[in-house]
PDB file of C-alpha atoms in Angstrom:
ATOM      1  CA  UNK K   1     200.764 157.931 104.541  1.00  0.00           C
ATOM      2  CA  UNK K   2     204.011 158.143 106.560  1.00  0.00           C
ATOM      3  CA  UNK K   3     203.271 160.602 109.324  1.00  0.00           C
ATOM      4  CA  UNK K   4     207.016 160.795 110.134  1.00  0.00           C
ATOM      5  CA  UNK K   5     207.401 162.917 106.928  1.00  0.00           C
ATOM      6  CA  UNK K   6     205.443 165.617 108.635  1.00  0.00           C
ATOM      7  CA  UNK K   7     208.353 167.397 110.234  1.00  0.00           C
ATOM      8  CA  UNK K   8     208.649 170.932 111.161  1.00  0.00           C
ATOM      9  CA  UNK K   9     211.175 171.505 108.222  1.00  0.00           C
ATOM     10  CA  UNK K  10     208.707 169.719 105.762  1.00  0.00           C
ATOM     11  CA  UNK K  11     205.590 171.767 106.910  1.00  0.00           C
ATOM     12  CA  UNK K  12     207.671 175.072 106.516  1.00  0.00           C
ATOM     13  CA  UNK K  13     209.082 174.221 103.134  1.00  0.00           C
ATOM     14  CA  UNK K  14     205.710 173.254 101.939  1.00  0.00           C
ATOM     15  CA  UNK K  15     204.112 176.459 103.177  1.00  0.00           C
ATOM     16  CA  UNK K  16     206.850 178.660 101.728  1.00  0.00           C
ATOM     17  CA  UNK K  17     206.275 176.893  98.289  1.00  0.00           C
ATOM     18  CA  UNK K  18     202.559 177.469  98.610  1.00  0.00           C
ATOM     19  CA  UNK K  19     203.099 181.152  99.471  1.00  0.00           C
ATOM     20  CA  UNK K  20     204.900 181.721  95.985  1.00  0.00           C
ATOM     21  CA  UNK K  21     202.009 179.673  94.238  1.00  0.00           C
ATOM     22  CA  UNK K  22     199.372 181.545  96.019  1.00  0.00           C
ATOM     23  CA  UNK K  23     200.887 184.897  95.115  1.00  0.00           C
ATOM     24  CA  UNK K  24     201.008 183.809  91.504  1.00  0.00           C
ATOM     25  CA  UNK K  25     197.283 182.762  91.658  1.00  0.00           C
ATOM     26  CA  UNK K  26     196.257 186.164  92.983  1.00  0.00           C
ATOM     27  CA  UNK K  27     197.275 188.040  90.018  1.00  0.00           C
ATOM     28  CA  UNK K  28     197.344 185.479  87.252  1.00  0.00           C
ATOM     29  CA  UNK K  29     194.667 185.831  84.454  1.00  0.00           C
ATOM     30  CA  UNK K  30     191.646 183.745  84.846  1.00  0.00           C
ATOM     31  CA  UNK K  31     192.534 182.770  88.331  1.00  0.00           C
ATOM     32  CA  UNK K  32     192.455 186.345  89.799  1.00  0.00           C
ATOM     33  CA  UNK K  33     188.816 187.024  89.146  1.00  0.00           C
ATOM     34  CA  UNK K  34     186.049 187.099  91.694  1.00  0.00           C
ATOM     35  CA  UNK K  35     184.148 184.645  89.871  1.00  0.00           C
ATOM     36  CA  UNK K  36     186.456 181.826  90.857  1.00  0.00           C
ATOM     37  CA  UNK K  37     185.607 180.887  94.466  1.00  0.00           C
ATOM     38  CA  UNK K  38     188.306 181.337  97.111  1.00  0.00           C
ATOM     39  CA  UNK K  39     188.020 177.616  98.102  1.00  0.00           C
ATOM     40  CA  UNK K  40     188.932 176.724  94.430  1.00  0.00           C
ATOM     41  CA  UNK K  41     191.901 178.965  94.532  1.00  0.00           C
ATOM     42  CA  UNK K  42     193.284 177.546  97.930  1.00  0.00           C
ATOM     43  CA  UNK K  43     192.639 173.918  96.710  1.00  0.00           C
ATOM     44  CA  UNK K  44     194.561 174.669  93.474  1.00  0.00           C
ATOM     45  CA  UNK K  45     197.532 176.331  95.174  1.00  0.00           C
ATOM     46  CA  UNK K  46     197.656 173.369  97.631  1.00  0.00           C
ATOM     47  CA  UNK K  47     197.484 170.903  94.717  1.00  0.00           C
ATOM     48  CA  UNK K  48     200.317 172.726  92.676  1.00  0.00           C
ATOM     49  CA  UNK K  49     202.556 173.077  95.788  1.00  0.00           C
ATOM     50  CA  UNK K  50     202.372 169.218  96.307  1.00  0.00           C
ATOM     51  CA  UNK K  51     203.513 168.857  92.694  1.00  0.00           C
ATOM     52  CA  UNK K  52     206.323 171.068  93.078  1.00  0.00           C
ATOM     53  CA  UNK K  53     207.428 170.197  96.677  1.00  0.00           C
ATOM     54  CA  UNK K  54     209.433 167.007  95.721  1.00  0.00           C
ATOM     55  CA  UNK K  55     211.314 168.926  93.063  1.00  0.00           C
ATOM     56  CA  UNK K  56     212.497 171.809  95.270  1.00  0.00           C
ATOM     57  CA  UNK K  57     212.352 170.957  98.884  1.00  0.00           C
ATOM     58  CA  UNK K  58     215.836 169.668  98.957  1.00  0.00           C
ATOM     59  CA  UNK K  59     217.284 173.146  98.018  1.00  0.00           C
ATOM     60  CA  UNK K  60     215.966 174.807 100.990  1.00  0.00           C
ATOM     61  CA  UNK K  61     217.590 175.954 104.218  1.00  0.00           C
ATOM     62  CA  UNK K  62     215.422 176.406 107.129  1.00  0.00           C
ATOM     63  CA  UNK K  63     215.057 179.961 108.532  1.00  0.00           C
ATOM     64  CA  UNK K  64     216.693 180.294 111.954  1.00  0.00           C
ATOM     65  CA  UNK K  65     213.801 182.405 113.690  1.00  0.00           C
ATOM     66  CA  UNK K  66     210.290 183.669 113.025  1.00  0.00           C
ATOM     67  CA  UNK K  67     211.504 187.067 111.796  1.00  0.00           C
ATOM     68  CA  UNK K  68     213.641 185.288 108.989  1.00  0.00           C
ATOM     69  CA  UNK K  69     210.687 183.165 108.243  1.00  0.00           C
ATOM     70  CA  UNK K  70     208.361 186.235 107.901  1.00  0.00           C
ATOM     71  CA  UNK K  71     210.788 187.937 105.583  1.00  0.00           C
ATOM     72  CA  UNK K  72     211.249 184.962 103.339  1.00  0.00           C
ATOM     73  CA  UNK K  73     207.491 184.346 103.212  1.00  0.00           C
ATOM     74  CA  UNK K  74     206.927 187.879 102.181  1.00  0.00           C
ATOM     75  CA  UNK K  75     209.434 187.626  99.583  1.00  0.00           C
ATOM     76  CA  UNK K  76     207.837 184.360  98.071  1.00  0.00           C
ATOM     77  CA  UNK K  77     204.478 186.056  97.974  1.00  0.00           C
ATOM     78  CA  UNK K  78     206.009 189.102  96.236  1.00  0.00           C
ATOM     79  CA  UNK K  79     207.659 186.780  93.597  1.00  0.00           C
ATOM     80  CA  UNK K  80     204.545 185.260  92.875  1.00  0.00           C
ATOM     81  CA  UNK K  81     202.549 188.282  92.600  1.00  0.00           C
ATOM     82  CA  UNK K  82     205.172 189.654  89.998  1.00  0.00           C
ATOM     83  CA  UNK K  83     204.782 186.429  88.009  1.00  0.00           C
ATOM     84  CA  UNK K  84     201.024 186.746  87.823  1.00  0.00           C
ATOM     85  CA  UNK K  85     201.094 190.513  87.057  1.00  0.00           C
ATOM     86  CA  UNK K  86     203.389 189.934  84.115  1.00  0.00           C
ATOM     87  CA  UNK K  87     201.145 187.166  82.763  1.00  0.00           C
ATOM     88  CA  UNK K  88     198.105 189.605  83.286  1.00  0.00           C
ATOM     89  CA  UNK K  89     199.582 192.478  81.297  1.00  0.00           C
ATOM     90  CA  UNK K  90     198.144 191.091  78.051  1.00  0.00           C
ATOM     91  CA  UNK K  91     194.615 191.162  79.438  1.00  0.00           C
ATOM     92  CA  UNK K  92     195.173 194.649  80.675  1.00  0.00           C
ATOM     93  CA  UNK K  93     196.313 195.603  77.227  1.00  0.00           C
ATOM     94  CA  UNK K  94     192.988 194.194  75.894  1.00  0.00           C
ATOM     95  CA  UNK K  95     190.953 196.305  78.308  1.00  0.00           C
ATOM     96  CA  UNK K  96     192.946 199.325  77.460  1.00  0.00           C
ATOM     97  CA  UNK K  97     192.229 198.660  73.620  1.00  0.00           C
ATOM     98  CA  UNK K  98     188.569 198.481  74.453  1.00  0.00           C
ATOM     99  CA  UNK K  99     188.707 201.821  76.312  1.00  0.00           C
ATOM    100  CA  UNK K 100     190.305 203.387  73.063  1.00  0.00           C
ATOM    101  CA  UNK K 101     187.587 201.956  70.899  1.00  0.00           C
ATOM    102  CA  UNK K 102     184.768 202.911  73.181  1.00  0.00           C
ATOM    103  CA  UNK K 103     185.761 206.552  73.142  1.00  0.00           C
ATOM    104  CA  UNK K 104     185.863 206.607  69.304  1.00  0.00           C
ATOM    105  CA  UNK K 105     182.543 204.814  69.017  1.00  0.00           C
ATOM    106  CA  UNK K 106     180.734 207.189  71.586  1.00  0.00           C
ATOM    107  CA  UNK K 107     180.317 204.349  74.242  1.00  0.00           C
ATOM    108  CA  UNK K 108     182.526 205.646  76.836  1.00  0.00           C
ATOM    109  CA  UNK K 109     179.538 206.674  78.926  1.00  0.00           C
ATOM    110  CA  UNK K 110     178.441 203.255  79.115  1.00  0.00           C
ATOM    111  CA  UNK K 111     180.146 200.911  81.410  1.00  0.00           C
ATOM    112  CA  UNK K 112     179.148 197.402  82.969  1.00  0.00           C
ATOM    113  CA  UNK K 113     180.348 195.636  86.095  1.00  0.00           C
ATOM    114  CA  UNK K 114     183.012 192.929  85.196  1.00  0.00           C
ATOM    115  CA  UNK K 115     182.307 189.931  87.348  1.00  0.00           C
ATOM    116  CA  UNK K 116     185.892 188.643  87.025  1.00  0.00           C
ATOM    117  CA  UNK K 117     187.358 191.902  88.686  1.00  0.00           C
ATOM    118  CA  UNK K 118     184.528 193.683  90.299  1.00  0.00           C
ATOM    119  CA  UNK K 119     184.985 196.973  88.605  1.00  0.00           C
ATOM    120  CA  UNK K 120     183.246 199.059  86.108  1.00  0.00           C
ATOM    121  CA  UNK K 121     184.631 198.428  82.547  1.00  0.00           C
ATOM    122  CA  UNK K 122     183.692 199.434  78.986  1.00  0.00           C
ATOM    123  CA  UNK K 123     181.709 196.800  76.915  1.00  0.00           C
ATOM    124  CA  UNK K 124     184.260 196.798  74.116  1.00  0.00           C
ATOM    125  CA  UNK K 125     186.944 195.993  76.736  1.00  0.00           C
ATOM    126  CA  UNK K 126     184.903 193.068  77.847  1.00  0.00           C
ATOM    127  CA  UNK K 127     184.549 191.747  74.304  1.00  0.00           C
ATOM    128  CA  UNK K 128     188.424 191.866  73.817  1.00  0.00           C
ATOM    129  CA  UNK K 129     189.047 190.412  77.279  1.00  0.00           C
ATOM    130  CA  UNK K 130     186.744 187.455  76.810  1.00  0.00           C
ATOM    131  CA  UNK K 131     188.037 186.739  73.196  1.00  0.00           C
ATOM    132  CA  UNK K 132     191.786 186.724  74.822  1.00  0.00           C
ATOM    133  CA  UNK K 133     190.549 184.568  77.696  1.00  0.00           C
ATOM    134  CA  UNK K 134     189.131 181.846  75.138  1.00  0.00           C
ATOM    135  CA  UNK K 135     192.450 181.971  73.144  1.00  0.00           C
ATOM    136  CA  UNK K 136     194.344 181.801  76.438  1.00  0.00           C
ATOM    137  CA  UNK K 137     192.592 178.597  77.640  1.00  0.00           C
ATOM    138  CA  UNK K 138     192.416 177.111  74.227  1.00  0.00           C
ATOM    139  CA  UNK K 139     196.287 177.209  73.925  1.00  0.00           C
ATOM    140  CA  UNK K 140     196.682 175.905  77.397  1.00  0.00           C
ATOM    141  CA  UNK K 141     198.497 178.926  78.296  1.00  0.00           C
ATOM    142  CA  UNK K 142     197.628 178.592  81.947  1.00  0.00           C
ATOM    143  CA  UNK K 143     199.977 175.766  82.083  1.00  0.00           C
ATOM    144  CA  UNK K 144     202.757 178.182  81.286  1.00  0.00           C
ATOM    145  CA  UNK K 145     202.184 179.803  84.640  1.00  0.00           C
ATOM    146  CA  UNK K 146     202.856 176.548  86.617  1.00  0.00           C
ATOM    147  CA  UNK K 147     206.079 175.882  84.475  1.00  0.00           C
ATOM    148  CA  UNK K 148     207.068 179.489  85.160  1.00  0.00           C
ATOM    149  CA  UNK K 149     206.551 179.057  88.934  1.00  0.00           C
ATOM    150  CA  UNK K 150     208.425 175.773  88.700  1.00  0.00           C
ATOM    151  CA  UNK K 151     211.367 177.575  86.895  1.00  0.00           C
ATOM    152  CA  UNK K 152     211.249 180.646  89.387  1.00  0.00           C
ATOM    153  CA  UNK K 153     212.540 177.891  91.972  1.00  0.00           C
ATOM    154  CA  UNK K 154     215.561 177.174  89.850  1.00  0.00           C
ATOM    155  CA  UNK K 155     216.349 180.713  89.442  1.00  0.00           C
ATOM    156  CA  UNK K 156     215.390 181.853  92.833  1.00  0.00           C
ATOM    157  CA  UNK K 157     215.428 178.769  95.339  1.00  0.00           C
ATOM    158  CA  UNK K 158     213.432 179.058  98.523  1.00  0.00           C
ATOM    159  CA  UNK K 159     215.264 180.942 101.175  1.00  0.00           C
ATOM    160  CA  UNK K 160     217.515 182.688  98.530  1.00  0.00           C
ATOM    161  CA  UNK K 161     217.236 186.484  99.324  1.00  0.00           C
ATOM    162  CA  UNK K 162     216.686 188.432  96.331  1.00  0.00           C
ATOM    163  CA  UNK K 163     219.721 190.581  95.461  1.00  0.00           C
ATOM    164  CA  UNK K 164     218.830 194.101  96.045  1.00  0.00           C
ATOM    165  CA  UNK K 165     221.382 195.378  93.540  1.00  0.00           C
ATOM    166  CA  UNK K 166     219.169 193.691  90.842  1.00  0.00           C
ATOM    167  CA  UNK K 167     216.226 195.764  91.684  1.00  0.00           C
ATOM    168  CA  UNK K 168     217.118 198.254  89.079  1.00  0.00           C
ATOM    169  CA  UNK K 169     217.283 195.257  86.336  1.00  0.00           C
ATOM    170  CA  UNK K 170     214.009 193.916  87.549  1.00  0.00           C
ATOM    171  CA  UNK K 171     212.479 197.395  87.356  1.00  0.00           C
ATOM    172  CA  UNK K 172     213.686 197.967  83.848  1.00  0.00           C
ATOM    173  CA  UNK K 173     212.254 194.607  82.734  1.00  0.00           C
ATOM    174  CA  UNK K 174     208.862 195.253  84.264  1.00  0.00           C
ATOM    175  CA  UNK K 175     209.015 198.650  82.486  1.00  0.00           C
ATOM    176  CA  UNK K 176     209.946 197.029  79.152  1.00  0.00           C
ATOM    177  CA  UNK K 177     207.075 194.443  79.482  1.00  0.00           C
ATOM    178  CA  UNK K 178     204.631 197.302  80.492  1.00  0.00           C
ATOM    179  CA  UNK K 179     205.662 199.207  77.311  1.00  0.00           C
ATOM    180  CA  UNK K 180     204.998 195.974  75.139  1.00  0.00           C
ATOM    181  CA  UNK K 181     201.471 196.062  76.875  1.00  0.00           C
ATOM    182  CA  UNK K 182     200.826 199.555  75.433  1.00  0.00           C
ATOM    183  CA  UNK K 183     202.053 198.488  72.121  1.00  0.00           C
ATOM    184  CA  UNK K 184     199.805 195.564  72.073  1.00  0.00           C
ATOM    185  CA  UNK K 185     196.758 197.602  72.977  1.00  0.00           C
ATOM    186  CA  UNK K 186     197.426 200.072  70.219  1.00  0.00           C
ATOM    187  CA  UNK K 187     197.779 197.107  67.739  1.00  0.00           C
ATOM    188  CA  UNK K 188     194.567 195.677  68.871  1.00  0.00           C
ATOM    189  CA  UNK K 189     192.611 198.763  68.648  1.00  0.00           C
ATOM    190  CA  UNK K 190     194.322 200.354  65.471  1.00  0.00           C
ATOM    191  CA  UNK K 191     192.158 198.741  62.841  1.00  0.00           C
ATOM    192  CA  UNK K 192     188.928 199.966  64.350  1.00  0.00           C
ATOM    193  CA  UNK K 193     190.305 203.279  65.359  1.00  0.00           C
ATOM    194  CA  UNK K 194     191.529 203.833  61.908  1.00  0.00           C
ATOM    195  CA  UNK K 195     188.065 203.018  60.307  1.00  0.00           C
ATOM    196  CA  UNK K 196     186.283 205.159  62.760  1.00  0.00           C
ATOM    197  CA  UNK K 197     188.598 208.100  62.133  1.00  0.00           C
ATOM    198  CA  UNK K 198     187.926 207.910  58.486  1.00  0.00           C
ATOM    199  CA  UNK K 199     184.136 207.616  59.394  1.00  0.00           C
ATOM    200  CA  UNK K 200     184.578 210.875  61.427  1.00  0.00           C
ATOM    201  CA  UNK K 201     186.260 212.673  58.510  1.00  0.00           C
ATOM    202  CA  UNK K 202     183.391 211.591  56.113  1.00  0.00           C
ATOM    203  CA  UNK K 203     180.755 212.737  58.543  1.00  0.00           C
ATOM    204  CA  UNK K 204     182.479 216.126  58.758  1.00  0.00           C
ATOM    205  CA  UNK K 205     182.509 216.596  54.876  1.00  0.00           C
ATOM    206  CA  UNK K 206     178.748 215.550  54.931  1.00  0.00           C
ATOM    207  CA  UNK K 207     177.954 218.122  57.573  1.00  0.00           C
ATOM    208  CA  UNK K 208     179.389 220.676  55.256  1.00  0.00           C
ATOM    209  CA  UNK K 209     177.839 219.436  51.933  1.00  0.00           C
ATOM    210  CA  UNK K 210     174.437 218.701  53.613  1.00  0.00           C
ATOM    211  CA  UNK K 211     174.033 221.283  56.584  1.00  0.00           C
ATOM    212  CA  UNK K 212     170.387 220.478  56.790  1.00  0.00           C
ATOM    213  CA  UNK K 213     171.121 216.807  57.896  1.00  0.00           C
ATOM    214  CA  UNK K 214     171.353 216.106  61.569  1.00  0.00           C
ATOM    215  CA  UNK K 215     174.853 214.580  61.590  1.00  0.00           C
ATOM    216  CA  UNK K 216     174.841 214.026  65.372  1.00  0.00           C
ATOM    217  CA  UNK K 217     171.755 211.828  65.170  1.00  0.00           C
ATOM    218  CA  UNK K 218     173.381 209.716  62.260  1.00  0.00           C
ATOM    219  CA  UNK K 219     176.899 209.521  63.639  1.00  0.00           C
ATOM    220  CA  UNK K 220     175.938 207.649  66.831  1.00  0.00           C
ATOM    221  CA  UNK K 221     174.294 204.546  65.403  1.00  0.00           C
ATOM    222  CA  UNK K 222     176.641 204.650  62.469  1.00  0.00           C
ATOM    223  CA  UNK K 223     179.889 204.756  64.287  1.00  0.00           C
ATOM    224  CA  UNK K 224     178.711 201.888  66.702  1.00  0.00           C
ATOM    225  CA  UNK K 225     177.670 199.748  63.525  1.00  0.00           C
ATOM    226  CA  UNK K 226     180.801 200.314  61.625  1.00  0.00           C
ATOM    227  CA  UNK K 227     182.911 199.706  64.736  1.00  0.00           C
ATOM    228  CA  UNK K 228     181.282 196.375  65.534  1.00  0.00           C
ATOM    229  CA  UNK K 229     181.413 195.352  61.883  1.00  0.00           C
ATOM    230  CA  UNK K 230     185.157 196.203  61.511  1.00  0.00           C
ATOM    231  CA  UNK K 231     185.789 194.380  65.003  1.00  0.00           C
ATOM    232  CA  UNK K 232     184.171 191.252  63.549  1.00  0.00           C
ATOM    233  CA  UNK K 233     186.249 191.397  60.371  1.00  0.00           C
ATOM    234  CA  UNK K 234     189.487 191.911  62.419  1.00  0.00           C
ATOM    235  CA  UNK K 235     188.953 188.962  64.823  1.00  0.00           C
ATOM    236  CA  UNK K 236     191.330 186.763  62.937  1.00  0.00           C
ATOM    237  CA  UNK K 237     193.949 189.287  62.837  1.00  0.00           C
ATOM    238  CA  UNK K 238     193.538 189.868  66.540  1.00  0.00           C
ATOM    239  CA  UNK K 239     193.422 186.192  67.257  1.00  0.00           C
ATOM    240  CA  UNK K 240     196.758 185.688  65.442  1.00  0.00           C
ATOM    241  CA  UNK K 241     198.332 188.630  67.405  1.00  0.00           C
ATOM    242  CA  UNK K 242     197.247 187.281  70.720  1.00  0.00           C
ATOM    243  CA  UNK K 243     198.315 183.807  69.955  1.00  0.00           C
ATOM    244  CA  UNK K 244     201.800 185.133  69.250  1.00  0.00           C
ATOM    245  CA  UNK K 245     201.765 187.053  72.346  1.00  0.00           C
ATOM    246  CA  UNK K 246     200.711 184.043  74.518  1.00  0.00           C
ATOM    247  CA  UNK K 247     203.394 181.839  72.852  1.00  0.00           C
ATOM    248  CA  UNK K 248     206.117 184.523  73.838  1.00  0.00           C
ATOM    249  CA  UNK K 249     204.640 184.768  77.368  1.00  0.00           C
ATOM    250  CA  UNK K 250     206.728 181.707  78.539  1.00  0.00           C
ATOM    251  CA  UNK K 251     209.995 183.494  77.641  1.00  0.00           C
ATOM    252  CA  UNK K 252     208.914 186.723  79.362  1.00  0.00           C
ATOM    253  CA  UNK K 253     208.022 185.047  82.545  1.00  0.00           C
ATOM    254  CA  UNK K 254     211.296 183.147  82.682  1.00  0.00           C
ATOM    255  CA  UNK K 255     213.233 186.279  81.712  1.00  0.00           C
ATOM    256  CA  UNK K 256     211.741 188.273  84.642  1.00  0.00           C
ATOM    257  CA  UNK K 257     213.927 186.791  87.531  1.00  0.00           C
ATOM    258  CA  UNK K 258     216.791 185.442  85.359  1.00  0.00           C
ATOM    259  CA  UNK K 259     219.931 186.702  86.708  1.00  0.00           C
TER     260      UNK K 259
END
């Protein structure tokens, strides 16, 4: 290894690239969970930064002082955080769909600790989450995150301060993607919610026809069984929907900072 390459400019450039990559890994799906050790995240950020360094190092102008370096470093971290957040919106939609279904099935009182995020979530949300994670990894969609970071350096090179006049445009894009997340959660939860709604109506008629039957005792296990059965039947539909969303994730990530 040629130690002459380890100049001050080289080290600063590498660190700033690593800041953007690290910000992306902090919020990106699969990488943002507590189940992944911090050492693995740091090593992965270091490895990706080594791959990206030869491609973008020449486009960078060194900061003139420590204050400018701090501002650029903060900007790089924020850009990475936004990239990972946009990619994670699909999984947030799956958790939200699980919340909707849990309320309909009567499982809203039960929650479990998600080892990936360290927070209490509904069991149905976990089922959808791990289904989406399996599809995400099987499609190699995590490679799109690396490509998106690489593309972001072409749109916003190192040291290029983000145009504050574009904040409104960036906010609109994030709101649009968030709206698509809400739409996705409803599309995923709609089949199960629809069947459970019909079940509720049927139980209401039954309570009028047979007042002596304890509908409450029958409804709880019945709704859980019908909900799980419907979910199993709808897995191919949900898989196709998620595959289409993951295929379009690349365009969403590239569109985020495109000026």
